[in-house]
Amino acid sequence: MEVAIQTLLHCNFSTGCNLLVVTVATKETDGFRRFMRSARHFNYTIKVLGRGEPWKGGDYMTEPGGGQKVRLLKAGLQEMEEDKVVLFIDSYDVVFASGPKELLKKFQQTRHKVVFSAETLIWPDRHLEDKHPHFREGKRFLGSGGFIGYVPNLKEMVADWTGEDSDSDQLFFTKIYINPEKRKSINITLDNRCRMFHNLHGSLDEVVLKFEDGQVRARNVLYDTLPVVIHGNGPTKLQINYLSNYIPTVWTFETGCSVCLEDLRPLSGLKESEYPLVVIGIFIQQPTPFVSVFFETLLKLEYPKNRLKLFIYNQEQHHEVAVSSFLKDHRKEYQDVKVIGPEENMDRVASRNLGLDMCRQDKDCEYFFSVDIEVVLKNKDTLKILIEQNEPIIAPMITREGRLWTNFWGALSADGYYARSEDYVDIVQGRRVGVWNVPYLTKVYLVKASLLHEELSNNDLFSSGTLDLDMAFCHNARNKGVFMYVTNMHTFGRMLSTENYQMSHLHNDLWQIFENPKDWEERYIHENYTKIMRDKLIETPCPDVYWFPLFSDIGCDHIVQEMENFGQWSGGRNTDTRIQGGYENVPTIDIHMTQINYEKEWQKLLLDYIAPITETMYPGYYTKAQFDLAFVVRYKPDEQPFLRPHHDASTFTINIALNQKVLDYQGGGCRFIRYNCSVEAPRKGWALMHPGRLTHYHEGLRTTAGTRYIAVSFVDP
């Protein structure tokens, strides 16, 4: 089959029209599609041999092979015009860095009829090393993955081929090259300074990316050349993947990503029933904060729920309540739901394989969307964006807040673990935006179902010796030539830290202010807190008393529920062993933050959210947010309905209403006696801030019905 790119009229040798690129591709892989894209970019004419044939040329990544290519070339040359120049090149691991005109010019300059790519390493027979000609400069050994020549000379070169498809093409051509008579007769030489070809194996350190005038080239720094063909031969597939993120002009500083909007699968305009069916695999493998928030976010995904099926794997008994609550309220909204709970004792590897299998066995399933429970997807369109990108495997880039930790690796070390690519930081920090071919993805990614029936049809994709399950999956995908991508073209979300997650409390997420401050803030801080200064939301109900939103409703509820769950309310007596000296002059029925081991978290709350307001409203005063007493008070008509007039033992006091007047209680409030000023309808989640000693003598007004809760802090005593 021939794939022809547009040919110019009146073409001659110097324009490149005399060149035919010939490649063998028995299957259309991701690498082949990349090769063809680079060929189209430079207007090469391509002839593909062997399409649809079974590959019998062996796996010459690890052992000699490739004889099938020679057989196909020998037959194909018989149909080619004698005046043609043929570039015979691999395609699965090759990209063009420049066009046919430059290639032919460099070929002419060699003054030979056939030019092979050159290598630093000899393969497959090291015993032939001494028979290779020496050069004054450059590489000595032949590489069979790319060569260029005139049709008559190429015919002569392959005329004696009678080998098997599994025989070594490299050894066949090497023996011709090291034979002085044949080398002279055919007029063969090597591109020993990498002017036309660069084989990466054994020469990775020689190549750097060269960005100039909106173009991207691979520069050989050893010979100061700009090769036209870049070949990721042998074990350098990851390196050619990295280079092809840029070459040829895939991404430049001037234009950004030039191909990211090509070959998309648009979803806009589709009816809901026409959306691709997706199986979402949700994996809860360890104690994780904000699980209920994860399910709230899942519900907000902009995708028809009747085109979604859920596979939920929960290994943690602790999270059964959150899972069950979600399913009770929303199970019927999805087309189907399969749940594997902790009682089934299924291991992690088996659960991942089973999730993929749910999609593989469903003839209507088009995608599998794998999401770990610690992923926080803030972008409601994430799933649609990934589908529209139309890649075999693609992940949205998510980061760990405030760190360079993400869900992808830009490179691998020699032993298959993390290595930082040169562009990793720029990608993570958004200085380079695009869709990036990477060797490793984790936490969240989308897989085309077609892969599960073809390249990834193995039922066990998550096992591979000592590798963890995500490394094993990526290893298996890479070995099958499947490309994996990460996109940072949108902001998608972040990863939670699961370190130091306590499970000894009723609402363990309250303790996440250090490990996951952003998520803690979104959950527990009032939605209008950040607008306090901009929109002048701070009110002054009494002199030097400031009133502003602090906690969300959920934040208030969780603090109250945590205290009631702890249950050890004080008796409201003057004798109090919890405080220094053991005597409380103005006692309340309360629980101290220290009693539930929340004092460090509470001080961080005061430093991060109270101190900035204090410094604004009380100019010249800078608080360290120290406190001896921080506690939740409970007022009930039949318990302690009010608090007598008193001064607080503080420089300033914070008093936060934790529930709602009328709905939860009647009466209540705070009266500042000196000013004869009262705040009688405190808003849930709002904080009163006022000076403590001397000026603001105050009392707690009577609660006449229900139960009132407030959180009080005596700051800087």
Short mmCIF file of C-alpha atoms in Angstrom, two decimals, residues 6 68 158 171 232 261 264 292 294 297 366 373 410 424 444 476 479 525 551 561 575 603 611-612 629 657 675-676 714:
data_model
loop_
_atom_site.label_atom_id
_atom_site.label_comp_id
_atom_site.label_asym_id
_atom_site.label_seq_id
_atom_site.Cartn_x
_atom_site.Cartn_y
_atom_site.Cartn_z
CA GLN A 6 1.16 15.83 -2.33
CA GLN A 68 11.28 -9.85 6.93
CA VAL A 158 19.71 -7.08 -1.56
CA LEU A 171 24.09 -8.84 10.17
CA GLY A 232 15.11 5.43 18.82
CA LEU A 261 -5.87 20.16 18.62
CA LEU A 264 -9.74 15.21 18.25
CA SER A 292 -17.15 12.00 50.98
CA PHE A 294 -14.52 12.68 46.35
CA THR A 297 -17.02 15.73 43.08
CA GLU A 366 -15.43 2.55 24.87
CA ILE A 373 -9.70 7.98 45.83
CA GLY A 410 8.93 12.52 32.56
CA TYR A 424 9.48 18.11 33.96
CA VAL A 444 -5.96 8.90 37.27
CA ASN A 476 3.16 -3.62 30.00
CA ASN A 479 6.27 -3.12 25.93
CA ILE A 525 -13.72 27.59 55.73
CA PHE A 551 -16.41 28.42 59.16
CA GLN A 561 -20.40 16.48 66.38
CA THR A 575 -12.75 23.69 90.21
CA GLN A 603 -3.46 27.35 66.50
CA ALA A 611 -4.15 36.70 62.44
CA PRO A 612 -4.43 38.44 59.02
CA LEU A 629 -7.68 28.25 76.52
CA ALA A 657 -21.17 30.59 66.45
CA TYR A 675 -21.21 49.89 75.44
CA ASN A 676 -24.71 48.56 76.15
CA PHE A 714 -8.52 33.49 74.48
#
